[in-house]
XYZ file of C-alpha atoms in Angstrom:
358
model
C -6.577 98.873 -25.602
C -6.148 97.037 -21.850
C -2.731 96.041 -20.722
C -2.724 92.945 -18.473
C 0.654 92.533 -16.364
C 2.133 89.088 -14.886
C 3.097 89.411 -11.529
C 6.087 86.741 -11.186
C 5.839 85.068 -8.003
C 7.259 82.658 -5.704
C 6.499 78.462 -5.851
C 7.665 78.178 -2.202
C 5.645 75.189 -2.691
C 6.109 72.886 -5.603
C 4.460 72.964 -7.879
C 0.650 72.346 -7.379
C -0.212 68.533 -7.683
C -2.289 68.613 -10.808
C 0.308 70.537 -12.306
C 3.311 68.071 -11.910
C 5.220 68.432 -15.163
C 6.130 63.992 -14.239
C 4.980 61.209 -11.593
C 7.255 60.782 -8.456
C 8.785 57.381 -8.258
C 10.049 56.695 -4.390
C 13.371 55.602 -4.937
C 13.406 52.425 -2.559
C 10.186 51.490 -5.047
C 12.139 51.453 -7.790
C 14.920 48.936 -6.744
C 12.823 46.677 -5.355
C 11.013 46.642 -8.759
C 14.632 46.159 -9.903
C 15.616 43.423 -7.742
C 12.600 41.281 -8.184
C 12.294 41.050 -11.937
C 16.046 40.565 -11.430
C 15.495 37.775 -8.882
C 12.349 36.445 -11.845
C 15.364 36.898 -13.837
C 18.717 34.489 -12.402
C 14.732 32.174 -10.739
C 14.380 31.660 -15.228
C 17.879 30.758 -16.613
C 18.532 28.729 -13.028
C 15.729 26.905 -14.670
C 16.606 26.868 -17.468
C 19.991 26.040 -16.729
C 18.815 23.011 -14.289
C 16.281 20.734 -17.035
C 19.563 21.916 -19.724
C 21.580 19.915 -17.151
C 19.206 17.303 -16.125
C 18.478 16.445 -20.233
C 22.543 16.658 -20.920
C 22.519 13.450 -17.708
C 19.225 11.899 -18.367
C 21.051 11.738 -21.828
C 25.142 10.142 -21.155
C 23.027 8.195 -18.722
C 20.914 6.303 -21.857
C 24.231 6.147 -23.594
C 26.077 4.939 -20.815
C 23.310 2.253 -21.520
C 23.337 0.886 -24.432
C 27.036 1.189 -24.309
C 27.142 -1.593 -21.287
C 23.981 -3.444 -23.405
C 26.536 -3.274 -25.488
C 29.445 -4.911 -23.305
C 27.010 -7.181 -21.213
C 24.481 -8.041 -24.717
C 21.962 -11.117 -23.300
C 23.009 -15.315 -24.006
C 20.462 -17.778 -23.417
C 22.132 -19.912 -20.942
C 23.135 -23.468 -22.272
C 20.291 -25.260 -22.349
C 21.840 -29.243 -23.396
C 24.539 -30.850 -24.026
C 26.784 -33.105 -26.844
C 25.903 -35.716 -24.812
C 22.198 -35.190 -24.166
C 21.636 -33.417 -27.835
C 23.563 -35.528 -30.154
C 25.422 -38.542 -28.326
C 28.811 -37.335 -28.294
C 31.070 -38.247 -25.483
C 32.752 -34.760 -24.542
C 35.102 -33.087 -21.564
C 34.585 -30.002 -19.742
C 37.082 -28.046 -20.201
C 38.568 -24.715 -18.547
C 41.907 -22.409 -19.220
C 42.825 -19.011 -18.918
C 43.084 -16.813 -21.983
C 46.096 -15.771 -23.621
C 46.011 -12.886 -22.576
C 45.445 -13.899 -18.646
C 43.129 -11.099 -17.798
C 39.368 -14.311 -17.922
C 38.758 -17.099 -18.222
C 37.443 -19.457 -20.493
C 35.328 -22.415 -20.439
C 33.698 -25.095 -22.946
C 33.408 -28.709 -24.641
C 35.907 -30.496 -26.116
C 34.240 -33.659 -28.102
C 37.315 -36.044 -29.438
C 36.276 -37.634 -32.962
C 35.084 -41.171 -32.239
C 32.800 -39.814 -29.633
C 30.119 -42.094 -29.914
C 28.861 -44.800 -27.081
C 30.036 -47.288 -29.689
C 33.299 -45.872 -30.640
C 34.644 -44.803 -27.577
C 34.521 -48.709 -26.747
C 36.501 -49.248 -29.663
C 40.218 -49.026 -28.054
C 41.505 -49.506 -31.420
C 39.762 -45.730 -32.968
C 43.276 -43.527 -32.390
C 43.458 -39.664 -31.636
C 42.626 -37.462 -34.203
C 45.299 -35.199 -34.535
C 42.290 -32.756 -36.549
C 40.670 -30.186 -34.722
C 37.560 -27.478 -35.942
C 37.815 -24.790 -33.271
C 34.094 -22.708 -32.750
C 33.621 -19.135 -32.891
C 30.600 -18.519 -31.849
C 28.309 -15.197 -32.329
C 27.824 -11.977 -31.126
C 24.508 -12.190 -27.997
C 24.916 -16.124 -28.380
C 27.255 -19.367 -27.271
C 28.881 -22.081 -27.968
C 25.449 -24.161 -28.754
C 24.198 -21.784 -30.801
C 21.335 -23.243 -31.318
C 19.985 -21.237 -34.709
C 23.456 -22.226 -36.681
C 22.968 -24.910 -35.789
C 26.765 -25.753 -34.041
C 25.288 -29.757 -32.580
C 24.780 -30.542 -35.958
C 27.856 -29.216 -37.339
C 29.861 -31.307 -34.597
C 27.986 -33.945 -35.322
C 29.415 -33.836 -38.919
C 32.649 -33.047 -37.881
C 32.871 -36.196 -35.470
C 31.445 -38.049 -38.805
C 34.462 -36.715 -40.884
C 37.314 -37.629 -37.658
C 38.170 -34.432 -36.423
C 37.925 -33.217 -33.626
C 35.521 -30.661 -32.036
C 35.925 -28.023 -29.277
C 33.659 -25.877 -28.234
C 34.070 -22.954 -25.683
C 31.785 -19.574 -24.449
C 33.594 -15.860 -25.250
C 34.081 -13.816 -21.738
C 30.564 -11.452 -23.399
C 28.165 -15.363 -23.074
C 29.499 -17.228 -20.081
C 28.150 -17.076 -17.326
C 30.942 -18.777 -14.200
C 33.497 -15.926 -16.287
C 31.956 -13.302 -16.931
C 33.610 -10.839 -18.778
C 32.477 -7.717 -21.612
C 32.656 -7.528 -25.373
C 35.585 -6.695 -26.422
C 34.944 -6.833 -30.173
C 37.698 -8.726 -30.485
C 40.316 -7.782 -28.893
C 39.652 -9.851 -25.481
C 38.073 -12.060 -27.468
C 41.295 -13.281 -29.625
C 43.102 -13.600 -27.317
C 40.329 -15.551 -25.713
C 40.569 -17.616 -29.565
C 43.578 -17.731 -29.550
C 43.995 -20.013 -25.902
C 40.938 -22.447 -27.268
C 43.559 -22.526 -30.046
C 46.638 -23.739 -27.728
C 44.565 -26.103 -25.754
C 43.622 -27.938 -28.633
C 46.848 -28.120 -29.661
C 47.995 -29.723 -25.853
C 45.615 -32.169 -26.804
C 47.598 -33.438 -29.832
C 46.192 -31.621 -32.617
C 48.273 -31.117 -35.687
C 46.029 -29.927 -37.979
C 43.908 -26.564 -36.742
C 41.006 -25.229 -39.083
C 38.447 -22.053 -37.098
C 35.086 -21.863 -38.495
C 33.662 -18.731 -37.585
C 29.831 -17.692 -37.020
C 29.455 -14.197 -37.526
C 31.544 -11.868 -35.341
C 32.998 -14.908 -34.373
C 34.295 -15.061 -37.377
C 35.778 -11.594 -37.082
C 37.017 -12.473 -34.383
C 38.719 -15.566 -35.972
C 40.206 -12.730 -38.608
C 42.165 -10.688 -35.327
C 43.404 -13.577 -33.979
C 44.863 -15.229 -37.057
C 46.953 -11.519 -37.442
C 48.301 -12.603 -34.137
C 49.287 -16.329 -34.616
C 50.390 -18.872 -37.486
C 48.740 -22.221 -35.576
C 45.621 -22.038 -37.278
C 45.615 -23.649 -41.049
C 42.404 -23.458 -41.950
C 39.127 -21.149 -41.219
C 35.264 -21.124 -42.515
C 33.638 -17.929 -42.497
C 29.761 -18.217 -41.828
C 27.848 -15.449 -41.791
C 31.598 -12.552 -41.454
C 31.122 -9.558 -39.229
C 33.645 -7.346 -38.631
C 33.897 -4.221 -35.621
C 33.418 -1.522 -36.533
C 31.987 2.038 -35.014
C 30.228 2.574 -38.064
C 28.533 -1.089 -38.071
C 27.738 -2.310 -34.647
C 25.929 1.036 -34.964
C 23.829 0.143 -37.290
C 23.756 -3.602 -36.129
C 22.130 -1.632 -32.819
C 19.984 1.585 -34.830
C 17.642 -2.130 -35.762
C 16.693 -2.101 -31.998
C 16.842 1.389 -31.262
C 16.529 4.154 -33.507
C 18.926 6.714 -32.740
C 20.643 9.613 -34.478
C 24.179 9.791 -35.330
C 25.252 12.197 -33.813
C 25.358 12.927 -31.008
C 24.380 9.712 -30.102
C 27.623 7.632 -32.287
C 30.052 9.767 -30.527
C 28.950 9.169 -26.797
C 28.299 5.400 -27.248
C 32.303 5.528 -27.957
C 32.679 7.719 -25.966
C 30.953 6.092 -22.872
C 32.757 1.737 -24.267
C 35.695 1.984 -22.115
C 33.820 2.756 -19.216
C 33.066 -1.496 -19.370
C 35.040 -3.049 -21.320
C 38.126 -0.877 -20.522
C 39.128 -0.832 -24.206
C 37.699 1.364 -27.049
C 36.759 0.619 -30.928
C 39.391 2.771 -32.738
C 41.154 -0.499 -31.338
C 39.622 -2.823 -33.330
C 41.986 -2.749 -36.568
C 38.459 -3.261 -38.436
C 40.911 -1.771 -41.746
C 44.437 -4.498 -42.057
C 41.952 -7.394 -41.216
C 39.401 -6.929 -44.278
C 42.579 -6.180 -46.009
C 44.648 -8.874 -45.382
C 46.214 -11.755 -46.914
C 46.309 -14.828 -44.980
C 48.301 -17.446 -47.352
C 45.984 -20.278 -45.506
C 42.907 -21.564 -46.939
C 39.850 -19.955 -45.875
C 35.933 -20.053 -46.864
C 33.516 -17.277 -46.910
C 29.732 -18.113 -46.753
C 27.966 -15.231 -46.651
C 24.405 -14.460 -47.794
C 22.978 -11.640 -50.393
C 20.911 -10.986 -47.349
C 22.422 -10.157 -44.458
C 21.117 -7.043 -42.959
C 23.253 -7.174 -39.424
C 26.492 -7.479 -41.562
C 26.833 -6.916 -46.376
C 27.366 -8.832 -48.133
C 30.029 -6.670 -50.242
C 32.736 -6.519 -47.053
C 32.367 -10.724 -47.246
C 33.127 -10.586 -51.041
C 36.356 -7.599 -50.446
C 38.002 -10.586 -47.407
C 37.574 -12.925 -50.468
C 39.417 -11.641 -52.891
C 42.098 -10.435 -51.025
C 42.924 -14.016 -50.383
C 46.230 -15.584 -52.539
C 45.810 -19.350 -51.187
C 44.603 -21.940 -53.868
C 41.916 -23.490 -52.240
C 40.827 -20.312 -50.334
C 37.020 -19.039 -52.246
C 34.062 -17.850 -51.479
C 29.655 -18.847 -51.198
C 27.872 -16.672 -51.424
C 24.091 -16.988 -51.458
C 22.315 -15.397 -53.294
C 19.069 -14.246 -50.685
C 21.107 -15.654 -47.699
C 20.462 -14.296 -44.297
C 22.811 -13.723 -41.483
C 23.558 -17.856 -39.859
C 20.950 -18.447 -41.205
C 22.396 -20.293 -44.586
C 22.975 -23.657 -42.996
C 19.130 -24.827 -41.931
C 18.220 -23.255 -45.264
C 20.985 -25.217 -47.280
C 21.941 -27.884 -44.926
C 22.832 -30.160 -47.987
C 24.882 -27.798 -49.923
C 25.866 -26.404 -46.928
C 27.344 -29.615 -46.025
C 28.589 -30.618 -49.513
C 29.996 -27.846 -49.989
C 31.996 -27.404 -46.284
C 33.084 -30.825 -46.771
C 34.829 -30.572 -49.227
C 36.955 -27.317 -48.603
C 37.579 -29.800 -45.320
C 38.826 -32.285 -47.608
C 40.824 -30.431 -49.519
C 42.885 -28.792 -46.914
C 42.915 -31.905 -45.488
C 44.759 -32.460 -48.557
C 47.047 -30.071 -48.650
C 48.007 -30.083 -45.259
C 49.337 -34.077 -45.075
C 50.998 -33.602 -49.342
C 52.892 -30.698 -47.394
C 53.906 -32.561 -44.534
C 55.119 -35.560 -46.589
C 57.025 -33.571 -49.051
């Protein structure tokens, strides 16, 4: 048996390279690698943040543009006038809005305004006036209604007619659309103008948002004696958004709150200021004729039925037209439309004359 004795050996120079327990790492090199990784990480985070910020900015800009389009809709310029279109004499009129913040321009067509009647000095000035309240995206002509034909009908029935442009439709006195807030002030001014021209009995005939504006206006005055409301549209955030989605499909969130928050930048007012609930639930006391189609994709007929159902005046009524489309009821059913409107006006006039005599 042999015994081998190992004598300890001093390792002054450390482990030989082949016997290193782990690779040697240069601290400077390690710091440089960490710094490089940190720089890459910061660049990635900064890039993501920049892209996110740009996307958010693009979303805000897009919705700001949508809000601007709602405030300043494209409206075709006037193409004619009562004289050229239907042979009726008229006057260009301009007057300030009731609020004093905007200016209103329009046409005043006196009763008996044809050339033959105008030559007859015995024709007395009428004390009955119909003020037309046109729809959103249209002007005083509103050719698809068509407004000229109704003006000629009313002229033949002995009514003065006042047609005017809301601010968003005006070329000379441009103002933003406000969902009826400033428009109701413009309609109030139109009523005041009609009275200044001798009107004792005033009927407001509104279409689409112009009908909704007429209701907003009726909350503020007793000077309206009756209203005809065709294809009534009462603006609310949801109603405006649903109409917008027919042209540009947008998600309700975040589009609706974004548009709501950006609208005031262009109009100075917000959706929440529109008294939609009060407009729908109020009994206005006066005779109101609600005309609406069941196939109206811009304004549901159920809203029109609700408004009609709360009216207490015995002359108030509604005509819900099966398959009728938005503001196309006169064009599709001209004879019945005229007969119904003329009968309503006749009954209103009879009641007003009775009230005056009593």
